[in-house]
Amino acid sequence: MRSVIDIMDLSVEEIDGLLSTAEDIIANPKKYAKVCEGKKLATLFFEPSTRTRLSFEAAMYELGGNVIGFSDANSSSSSKGESVADTARVISCYADIIAMRHPKEGAPFVASLNASIPVINAGDGGHNHPTQTLADLLTIKREKGRFDNLTVGLCGDLKFGRTVHSLINALSRYSGIKFVMISPDELRIPDYVKQNVLIPNGIEFSEEKSLEEAMPKLDILYMTRVQKERFFNEADYIRLKDTYILTPEKLENAKEDLCILHPLPRVNEISVAVDNDKRACYFKQVLNGKYMRMALILKLLEVEI
Ligand code: CP
């Protein structure tokens, strides 16, 4: 029984396998339409979500399985004080696999220690979001055709943005990756990411403030939302929330084959005027997330095709 709590729980070879499965699902959806018949996915969302929860649910339905779960902690017995550990034990009696989102870092890991079925981390606090990274990787593969030798700009809230932390981990295993980290001082990438991932792996990185100055060198631009829900002080959020807004004018010096990503939801970080630019890939990224979650469910349930 295998859980995925961190993107690093999956080897590069396993990620390659998931990417191949996702591309086969895209090419041959009917082949997969009944492979999870009789299986149940439990979506335990203690924090709001649109994409992650609904794409997990769509993924399981498109595999022929069923879904149970809750989308609000207040409608579960956690509101009466039930622990994550007990919740995981209970859900193991009803389902075959769990996707859990929780505001507390480490909660899905605790669930995985107590469940007798696989647990997938669907986002834990400001920590990790491995299935968003799988969506990001499939999008990069389909748009750029490679993971090596890319200059990746990460822009916005690099402190609390869990998708950025997971993506840095994942891309650090490929060669020739450079990161350009663009943020205000208050939202810089945490030191532990530099000390544990970037420096030991010899990854080239710079920390910059100007999106316009960084733009010409980027192959990928990963925009992020300032994470209002992680701020202790609303005044700080209001001061920082619109630091970076991507507009068509700011793309004038960008590469013709730039790939613009955003895990979404977007607030103001990308003007809607950018949506029609052929370099805007964030809605393709949403769809790719469903295919990668289908591939991951199949892998963790050990479904033979
Ligand atoms: N990208 C992402 O995690 O979106 P949701 O919060 O809507 O699930």
Coordinates of C-alpha atoms and ligand atoms in Angstrom, one line a residue:
M1 CA 0.0 0.0 0.0
R2 CA 1.5 3.2 -1.2
S3 CA 0.7 6.9 -0.5
V4 CA 1.9 10.1 -2.2
I5 CA 2.5 12.9 0.3
D6 CA 5.4 14.7 -1.4
I7 CA 6.3 14.8 -5.1
M8 CA 9.6 13.3 -4.1
D9 CA 7.8 10.1 -3.0
L10 CA 7.7 9.4 -6.8
S11 CA 11.0 8.6 -8.6
V12 CA 11.8 10.2 -11.9
E13 CA 11.0 6.8 -13.6
E14 CA 7.7 6.7 -11.8
I15 CA 6.8 10.2 -13.0
D16 CA 7.8 9.2 -16.5
G17 CA 5.4 6.2 -16.2
L18 CA 2.6 8.5 -15.0
L19 CA 3.2 10.9 -17.9
S20 CA 3.0 8.0 -20.3
T21 CA -0.2 6.7 -18.8
A22 CA -1.8 10.2 -18.9
E23 CA -0.9 10.5 -22.6
D24 CA -2.4 7.1 -23.3
I25 CA -5.6 8.1 -21.4
I26 CA -5.8 11.3 -23.6
A27 CA -5.3 9.2 -26.7
N28 CA -7.5 6.3 -25.7
P29 CA -10.1 7.3 -23.1
K30 CA -12.4 4.4 -23.8
K31 CA -9.7 1.9 -22.8
Y32 CA -9.9 3.3 -19.3
A33 CA -13.6 3.9 -18.9
K34 CA -14.3 0.9 -16.6
V35 CA -11.0 0.0 -15.1
C36 CA -11.9 1.2 -11.6
E37 CA -15.4 -0.3 -11.5
G38 CA -16.3 -1.2 -7.9
K39 CA -13.6 1.1 -6.5
K40 CA -14.3 4.2 -4.3
L41 CA -12.3 7.4 -4.0
A42 CA -12.9 9.5 -0.8
T43 CA -12.2 13.2 -1.2
L44 CA -11.6 14.7 2.3
F45 CA -11.3 18.4 1.8
F46 CA -10.8 20.4 5.0
E47 CA -10.0 23.5 3.0
P48 CA -11.7 25.1 -0.1
S49 CA -10.9 23.8 -3.6
T50 CA -12.4 23.9 -7.1
R51 CA -9.8 22.2 -9.4
T52 CA -8.2 19.6 -7.2
R53 CA -11.3 18.2 -5.6
L54 CA -13.4 18.2 -8.8
S55 CA -10.6 16.9 -11.0
F56 CA -10.0 14.0 -8.6
E57 CA -13.8 13.3 -8.7
A58 CA -14.0 13.6 -12.5
A59 CA -10.9 11.4 -12.7
M60 CA -12.4 8.6 -10.7
Y61 CA -15.8 8.8 -12.5
E62 CA -13.9 8.7 -15.9
L63 CA -12.2 5.5 -14.7
G64 CA -15.6 3.9 -13.9
G65 CA -15.3 4.3 -10.1
N66 CA -17.3 6.1 -7.5
V67 CA -16.7 9.0 -5.1
I68 CA -17.6 9.7 -1.5
G69 CA -16.4 12.6 0.7
F70 CA -16.9 16.1 2.0
S71 CA -15.8 19.5 0.8
D72 CA -16.1 21.4 4.0
A73 CA -14.5 20.5 7.4
N74 CA -17.7 21.8 9.1
S75 CA -19.8 19.1 7.6
S76 CA -17.4 16.4 8.9
S77 CA -16.9 15.1 12.5
S78 CA -13.6 17.0 12.6
S79 CA -15.9 19.9 13.7
K80 CA -16.7 17.8 16.8
G81 CA -13.0 17.3 17.5
E82 CA -12.3 14.0 15.6
S83 CA -8.6 13.7 14.8
V84 CA -7.1 13.3 11.4
A85 CA -5.8 9.9 12.5
D86 CA -9.2 8.6 13.5
T87 CA -10.8 10.1 10.3
A88 CA -8.2 8.2 8.2
R89 CA -9.0 4.9 10.0
V90 CA -12.7 5.4 9.6
I91 CA -12.6 6.3 5.9
S92 CA -10.4 3.2 5.3
C93 CA -13.5 1.1 6.2
Y94 CA -15.5 2.8 3.4
A95 CA -13.2 3.6 0.5
D96 CA -10.2 2.3 -1.5
I97 CA -8.2 5.5 -1.8
I98 CA -8.2 8.9 -0.1
A99 CA -7.4 12.4 -1.6
M100 CA -7.0 14.8 1.4
R101 CA -6.6 18.6 1.5
H102 CA -5.9 20.1 4.9
P103 CA -4.8 23.6 6.1
K104 CA -2.2 22.0 8.5
E105 CA 1.1 21.0 7.1
G106 CA 1.7 17.3 7.6
A107 CA -2.0 16.3 8.1
P108 CA -2.1 14.0 5.0
F109 CA 1.1 12.4 6.2
V110 CA -0.5 11.7 9.6
A111 CA -3.5 10.3 7.7
S112 CA -1.2 8.0 5.6
L113 CA 0.3 6.6 8.8
N114 CA -3.1 5.6 10.1
A115 CA -5.0 4.6 7.0
S116 CA -5.0 1.1 5.5
I117 CA -5.6 2.5 2.0
P118 CA -3.4 4.9 -0.1
V119 CA -3.5 8.6 0.8
I120 CA -2.8 11.3 -1.8
N121 CA -1.9 14.8 -0.5
A122 CA -4.2 17.2 -2.3
G123 CA -2.4 20.2 -0.7
D124 CA -1.3 20.7 2.9
G125 CA -1.0 24.3 4.2
G126 CA 1.9 26.2 2.7
H127 CA 3.9 22.9 2.4
N128 CA 3.2 20.6 -0.7
H129 CA 0.8 20.0 -3.5
P130 CA 2.2 17.0 -5.4
T131 CA -0.7 16.4 -7.8
Q132 CA -0.6 20.1 -8.9
T133 CA 3.1 19.4 -9.7
L134 CA 2.0 16.4 -11.8
A135 CA -0.3 18.7 -13.7
D136 CA 2.5 21.2 -14.2
L137 CA 4.9 18.5 -15.4
L138 CA 2.5 17.1 -18.0
T139 CA 1.8 20.6 -19.3
I140 CA 5.6 21.4 -19.5
K141 CA 6.1 18.1 -21.3
R142 CA 3.3 18.7 -23.8
E143 CA 4.3 22.3 -24.4
K144 CA 8.1 22.2 -24.3
G145 CA 8.8 18.6 -25.0
R146 CA 11.5 18.3 -22.3
F147 CA 12.3 19.0 -18.7
D148 CA 16.1 19.6 -19.2
N149 CA 17.7 23.0 -20.0
L150 CA 14.8 25.2 -19.1
T151 CA 14.9 28.6 -17.4
V152 CA 11.9 28.7 -15.1
G153 CA 10.6 32.0 -13.7
L154 CA 8.6 31.7 -10.5
C155 CA 6.7 34.8 -9.7
G156 CA 4.6 36.1 -6.8
D157 CA 4.1 34.4 -3.4
L158 CA 7.1 32.1 -3.2
K159 CA 6.9 31.9 0.6
F160 CA 3.4 30.4 1.0
G161 CA 2.8 29.0 -2.5
R162 CA 3.0 25.3 -1.9
T163 CA 2.8 24.5 -5.6
V164 CA 6.1 26.4 -6.2
H165 CA 7.8 24.4 -3.5
S166 CA 6.7 21.0 -5.0
L167 CA 7.6 22.2 -8.5
I168 CA 11.1 23.2 -7.5
N169 CA 11.6 19.8 -5.9
A170 CA 10.4 18.0 -9.0
L171 CA 12.4 20.0 -11.6
S172 CA 15.6 19.9 -9.5
R173 CA 16.1 16.3 -10.6
Y174 CA 16.6 17.3 -14.2
S175 CA 19.7 18.8 -15.7
G176 CA 20.3 22.3 -16.9
I177 CA 17.4 23.8 -14.9
K178 CA 17.7 27.4 -13.8
F179 CA 15.2 29.2 -11.5
V180 CA 14.5 32.9 -11.6
M181 CA 12.6 33.7 -8.4
I182 CA 10.7 36.9 -8.7
S183 CA 9.0 38.1 -5.5
P184 CA 8.8 41.0 -3.0
D185 CA 11.2 40.6 0.0
E186 CA 8.4 39.5 2.3
L187 CA 7.4 36.6 0.0
R188 CA 10.8 35.2 -0.9
I189 CA 11.3 31.5 -1.3
P190 CA 11.9 30.0 2.2
D191 CA 15.5 29.3 3.2
Y192 CA 14.7 25.7 3.8
V193 CA 14.0 25.3 0.1
K194 CA 17.3 26.8 -0.8
Q195 CA 19.2 24.9 1.8
N196 CA 17.6 21.5 1.3
V197 CA 16.9 21.5 -2.5
L198 CA 18.6 24.2 -4.6
I199 CA 22.1 24.4 -3.0
P200 CA 22.7 20.7 -2.4
N201 CA 21.6 19.9 -6.0
G202 CA 23.8 22.6 -7.5
I203 CA 20.8 24.3 -9.1
E204 CA 21.5 27.8 -10.6
F205 CA 19.0 30.3 -9.2
S206 CA 18.6 34.1 -8.8
E207 CA 16.2 36.1 -6.6
E208 CA 14.9 39.2 -8.4
K209 CA 12.2 41.9 -8.0
S210 CA 11.4 42.9 -11.6
L211 CA 9.2 40.7 -13.7
E212 CA 9.9 42.9 -16.8
E213 CA 13.7 42.5 -16.5
A214 CA 13.5 38.8 -16.0
M215 CA 11.0 38.2 -18.8
P216 CA 13.4 37.9 -21.9
K217 CA 15.4 34.9 -20.4
L218 CA 12.4 32.8 -19.4
D219 CA 11.2 29.5 -21.1
I220 CA 8.5 29.1 -18.5
L221 CA 6.8 31.7 -16.4
Y222 CA 4.9 30.3 -13.4
M223 CA 2.7 33.0 -11.9
T224 CA 1.2 32.5 -8.4
R225 CA -1.5 34.1 -6.3
V226 CA -0.6 35.9 -3.1
Q227 CA -2.0 33.4 -0.5
K228 CA -4.5 35.5 1.4
E229 CA -5.5 32.6 3.7
R230 CA -1.9 32.2 5.0
F231 CA -1.4 35.8 6.1
F232 CA -1.7 36.8 9.8
N233 CA -2.2 40.5 9.0
E234 CA -4.7 41.7 6.4
A235 CA -2.8 45.0 5.9
D236 CA 0.2 43.1 4.7
Y237 CA -1.9 41.1 2.2
I238 CA -3.5 44.2 0.8
R239 CA -0.1 45.9 0.4
L240 CA 1.4 42.9 -1.4
K241 CA -1.4 41.3 -3.3
D242 CA -1.0 43.2 -6.6
T243 CA 2.8 43.4 -6.7
Y244 CA 2.9 41.5 -10.0
I245 CA 0.2 41.6 -12.7
L246 CA 1.0 40.0 -16.0
T247 CA -0.3 42.0 -18.9
P248 CA 0.2 41.8 -22.7
E249 CA 2.5 44.8 -22.5
K250 CA 4.8 42.9 -20.0
L251 CA 5.0 40.0 -22.5
E252 CA 6.4 42.3 -25.3
N253 CA 10.0 41.1 -24.5
A254 CA 9.1 37.5 -23.8
K255 CA 10.2 34.6 -25.9
E256 CA 7.8 33.5 -28.7
D257 CA 7.6 30.0 -27.2
L258 CA 7.3 31.1 -23.6
C259 CA 4.9 28.8 -21.6
I260 CA 2.8 30.7 -19.1
L261 CA 1.6 28.6 -16.2
H262 CA -0.5 29.3 -13.1
P263 CA -1.9 26.7 -10.7
L264 CA -5.1 28.9 -10.4
P265 CA -7.2 30.2 -8.9
R266 CA -6.2 33.5 -10.3
V267 CA -7.1 36.8 -8.6
N268 CA -5.3 39.7 -10.3
E269 CA -1.9 38.2 -11.2
I270 CA -2.7 37.6 -14.9
S271 CA -4.9 40.1 -16.8
V272 CA -7.7 38.3 -18.7
A273 CA -6.3 40.1 -21.8
V274 CA -3.4 37.5 -21.6
D275 CA -5.8 34.5 -21.9
N276 CA -6.0 34.6 -25.7
D277 CA -2.2 34.7 -26.1
K278 CA -1.0 31.4 -27.5
R279 CA 1.6 31.2 -24.7
A280 CA -1.1 31.1 -22.0
C281 CA -1.2 27.5 -20.9
Y282 CA -3.0 27.7 -17.6
F283 CA -6.3 26.3 -18.7
K284 CA -4.6 23.4 -20.5
Q285 CA -2.8 22.8 -17.1
V286 CA -6.2 22.4 -15.5
L287 CA -7.2 19.7 -17.9
N288 CA -3.8 18.0 -17.6
G289 CA -4.4 17.8 -13.9
K290 CA -7.3 15.5 -14.4
Y291 CA -5.4 13.1 -16.6
M292 CA -2.4 13.0 -14.2
R293 CA -4.8 12.3 -11.2
M294 CA -6.3 9.5 -13.3
A295 CA -2.9 8.0 -13.8
L296 CA -2.0 8.4 -10.2
I297 CA -5.2 6.7 -9.0
L298 CA -4.5 3.8 -11.3
K299 CA -0.9 3.5 -10.0
L300 CA -1.8 3.6 -6.3
L301 CA -4.7 1.1 -6.8
E302 CA -2.4 -1.1 -8.8
V303 CA -4.9 -1.4 -11.6
E304 CA -3.6 -3.6 -14.4
I305 CA -4.7 -2.3 -17.9
Ligands
CP1 N1 -4.6 24.6 -8.1 C1 -5.5 24.3 -7.1 O1 -5.0 23.6 -6.1 O2 -6.7 24.8 -7.2 P1 -7.9 24.6 -6.1 O3 -7.5 25.2 -4.8 O4 -9.1 25.1 -6.7 O5 -8.0 23.1 -5.9

